[in-house]
Coordinates of C-alpha atoms in Angstrom, one line a residue:
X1 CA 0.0 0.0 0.0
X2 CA 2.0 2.9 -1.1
X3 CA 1.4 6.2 0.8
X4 CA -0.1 8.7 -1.9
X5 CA -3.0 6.0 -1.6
X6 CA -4.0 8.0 1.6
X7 CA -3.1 11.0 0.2
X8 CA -5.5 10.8 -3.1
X9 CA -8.0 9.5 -1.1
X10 CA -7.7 12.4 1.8
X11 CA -8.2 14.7 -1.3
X12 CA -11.0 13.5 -2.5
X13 CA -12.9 13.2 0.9
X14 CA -11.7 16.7 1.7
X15 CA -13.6 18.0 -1.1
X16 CA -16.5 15.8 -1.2
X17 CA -19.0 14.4 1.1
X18 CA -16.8 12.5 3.6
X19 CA -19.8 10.2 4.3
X20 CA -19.5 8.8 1.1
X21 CA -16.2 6.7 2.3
X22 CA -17.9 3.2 2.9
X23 CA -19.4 3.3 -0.1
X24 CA -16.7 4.3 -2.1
X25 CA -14.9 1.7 -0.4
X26 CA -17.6 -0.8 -1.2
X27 CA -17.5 0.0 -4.6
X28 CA -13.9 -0.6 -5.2
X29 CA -14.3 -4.2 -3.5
X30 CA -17.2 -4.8 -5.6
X31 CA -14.8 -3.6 -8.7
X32 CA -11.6 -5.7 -7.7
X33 CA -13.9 -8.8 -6.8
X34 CA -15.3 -9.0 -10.5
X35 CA -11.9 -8.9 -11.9
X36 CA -10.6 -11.8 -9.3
X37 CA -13.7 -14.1 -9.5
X38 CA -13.3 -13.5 -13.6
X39 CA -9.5 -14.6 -13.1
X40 CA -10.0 -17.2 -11.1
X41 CA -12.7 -18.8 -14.0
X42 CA -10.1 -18.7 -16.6
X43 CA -7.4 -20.2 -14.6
X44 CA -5.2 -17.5 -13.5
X45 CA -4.0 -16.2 -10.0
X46 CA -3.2 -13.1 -8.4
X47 CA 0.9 -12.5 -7.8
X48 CA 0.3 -8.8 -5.6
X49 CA -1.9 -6.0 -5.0
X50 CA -1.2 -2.6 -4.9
X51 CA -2.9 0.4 -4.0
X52 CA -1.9 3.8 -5.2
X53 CA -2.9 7.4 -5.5
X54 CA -3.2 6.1 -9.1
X55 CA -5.6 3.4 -8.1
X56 CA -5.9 -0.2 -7.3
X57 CA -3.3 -2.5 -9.7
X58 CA -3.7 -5.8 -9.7
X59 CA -0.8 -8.3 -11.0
X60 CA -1.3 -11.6 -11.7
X61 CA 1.7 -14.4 -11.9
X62 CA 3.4 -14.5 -14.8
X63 CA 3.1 -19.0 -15.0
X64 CA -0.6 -17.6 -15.8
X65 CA -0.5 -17.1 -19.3
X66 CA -4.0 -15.9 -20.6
X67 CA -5.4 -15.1 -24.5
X68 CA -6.5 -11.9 -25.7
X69 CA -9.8 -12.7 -25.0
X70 CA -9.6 -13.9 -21.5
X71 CA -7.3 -10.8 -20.9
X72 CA -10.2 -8.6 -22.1
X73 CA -12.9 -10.9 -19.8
X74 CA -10.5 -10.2 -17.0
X75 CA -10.4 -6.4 -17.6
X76 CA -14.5 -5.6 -18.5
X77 CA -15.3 -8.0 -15.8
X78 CA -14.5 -5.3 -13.2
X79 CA -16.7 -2.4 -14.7
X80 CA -19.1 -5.6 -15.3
X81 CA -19.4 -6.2 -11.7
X82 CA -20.3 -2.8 -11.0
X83 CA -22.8 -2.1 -13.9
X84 CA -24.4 -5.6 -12.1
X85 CA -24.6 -3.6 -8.8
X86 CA -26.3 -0.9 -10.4
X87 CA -29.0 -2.4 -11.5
X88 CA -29.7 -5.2 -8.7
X89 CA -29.7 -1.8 -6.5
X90 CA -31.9 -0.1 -9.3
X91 CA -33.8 -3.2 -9.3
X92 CA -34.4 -3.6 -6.0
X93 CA -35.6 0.2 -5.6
X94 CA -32.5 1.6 -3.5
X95 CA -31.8 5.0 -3.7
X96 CA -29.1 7.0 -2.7
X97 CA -25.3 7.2 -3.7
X98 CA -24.5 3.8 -3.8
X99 CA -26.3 2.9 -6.6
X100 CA -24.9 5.7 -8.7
X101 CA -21.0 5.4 -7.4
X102 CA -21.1 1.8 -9.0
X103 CA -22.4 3.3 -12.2
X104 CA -19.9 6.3 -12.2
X105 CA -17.3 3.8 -11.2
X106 CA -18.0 1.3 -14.2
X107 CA -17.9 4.3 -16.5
X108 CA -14.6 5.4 -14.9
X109 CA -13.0 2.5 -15.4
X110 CA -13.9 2.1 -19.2
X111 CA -11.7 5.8 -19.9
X112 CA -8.8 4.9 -22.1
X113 CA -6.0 4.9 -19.8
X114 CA -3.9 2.8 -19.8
X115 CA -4.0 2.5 -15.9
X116 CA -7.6 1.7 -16.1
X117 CA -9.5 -1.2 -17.5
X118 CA -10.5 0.7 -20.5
X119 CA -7.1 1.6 -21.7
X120 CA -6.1 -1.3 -20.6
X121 CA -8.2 -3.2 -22.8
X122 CA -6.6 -1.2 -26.0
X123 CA -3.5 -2.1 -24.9
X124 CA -4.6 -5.5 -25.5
X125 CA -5.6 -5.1 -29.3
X126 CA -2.8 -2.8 -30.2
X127 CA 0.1 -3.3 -28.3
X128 CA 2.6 -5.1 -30.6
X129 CA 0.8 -3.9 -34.3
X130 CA 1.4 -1.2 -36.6
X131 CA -1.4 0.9 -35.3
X132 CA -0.1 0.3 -31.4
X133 CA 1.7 4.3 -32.2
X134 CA -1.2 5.8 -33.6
X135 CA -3.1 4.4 -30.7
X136 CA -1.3 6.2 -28.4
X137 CA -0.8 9.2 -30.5
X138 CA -4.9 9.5 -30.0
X139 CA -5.2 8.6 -26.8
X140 CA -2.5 11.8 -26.0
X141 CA -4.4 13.9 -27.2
X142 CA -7.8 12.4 -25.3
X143 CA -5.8 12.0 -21.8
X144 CA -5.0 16.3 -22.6
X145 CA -8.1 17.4 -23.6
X146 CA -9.8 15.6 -20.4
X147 CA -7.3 17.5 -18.2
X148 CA -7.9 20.6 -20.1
X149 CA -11.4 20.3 -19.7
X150 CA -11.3 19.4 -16.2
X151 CA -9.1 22.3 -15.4
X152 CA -11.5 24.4 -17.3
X153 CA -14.4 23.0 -15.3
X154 CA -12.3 23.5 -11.7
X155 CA -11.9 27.2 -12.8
X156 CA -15.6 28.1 -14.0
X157 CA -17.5 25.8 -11.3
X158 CA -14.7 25.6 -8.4
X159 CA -13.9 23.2 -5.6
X160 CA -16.7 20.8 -6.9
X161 CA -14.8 19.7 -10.0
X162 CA -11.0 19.6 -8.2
X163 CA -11.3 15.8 -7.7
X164 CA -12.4 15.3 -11.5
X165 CA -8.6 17.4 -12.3
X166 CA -7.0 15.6 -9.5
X167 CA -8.0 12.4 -11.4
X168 CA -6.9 13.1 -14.4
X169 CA -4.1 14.3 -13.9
X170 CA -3.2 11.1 -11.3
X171 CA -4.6 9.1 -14.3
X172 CA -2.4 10.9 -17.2
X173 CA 0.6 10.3 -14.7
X174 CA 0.2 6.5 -13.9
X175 CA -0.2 6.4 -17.7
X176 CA 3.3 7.3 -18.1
X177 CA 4.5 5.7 -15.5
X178 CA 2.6 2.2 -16.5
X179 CA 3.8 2.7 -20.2
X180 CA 7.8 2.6 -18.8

């Protein structure tokens, strides 16, 4: 558990509704529980976690070789388990934020970083093919604008939007830092 862990997560409570920590909480275990249970069908195991200011990474051991496809299965099956939540909450008529964080939390998770399950998943296709560079070249520019429009958005609307700018700039960063 590396230390700007806390420190993202102090941010984010500092400027949002500190009540919201269980269920935020909640909604990551729900997250990381689809990806394990969706490693564990295909065959594969889990070599470390680690949890970041740039989010929860987990590895799994290297003996576990895995397709393309199961790779993907593995990656969507997080956001998967969250969309699930969503709607056996909807379903079930519960209101409130829980609900909702799994659905933000699924969507979050699809954004083409490579740090994330989304980008992750386009690593996948691309990485090692002629269009792995142009790839990237687009999602640049993506991972720029979103920071551009988040800072945008901090400096019209304020405080509310400073966790969206924190994110993306943590995201853009363990993008870099996950590509080397």
């Amino acid at each position: 558990m590396d230390f700007s862990f806390f420190v993202f997560n102090a941010l984010i409570f500092l400027l949002r509704d500190s009540r919201l920590v269980l269920a935020f909480y909640t909604v990551c275990t729900v997250h990381e529980a689809g990806h394990t249970a969706a490693l564990a069908l295909v065959g594969g195991h889990i070599r470390s976690v680690e949890l970041s200011g740039f989010g929860v990474r987990m590895d799994r051991q290297k003996s576990s070789v895995i397709s393309v496809g199961r790779s993907v299965f593995v990656l969507a099956a997080g956001p998967a388990a969250n969309i699930i939540m969503y709607i056996v909450m909807k379903g079930a008529g519960c209101g409130g934020d829980f609900p909702l964080l799994n659905l933000m939390a699924a969507v979050y998770n699809m954004l083409p970083y490579r740090s994330l399950d989304g980008g992750a998943i386009i690593a996948e296709f691309t990485a090692g093919t002629v269009c792995e560079h142009g790839a990237e070249l687009v999602l640049t520019v993506i991972k720029l604008t979103f920071i551009g429009l988040a800072t945008a958005a901090a400096a019209v609307w304020g405080r509310s939007f400073v966790p969206v700018l924190i994110a993306a700039i943590a995201l853009y960063i363990g993008d870099v830092r996950a590509k080397n």
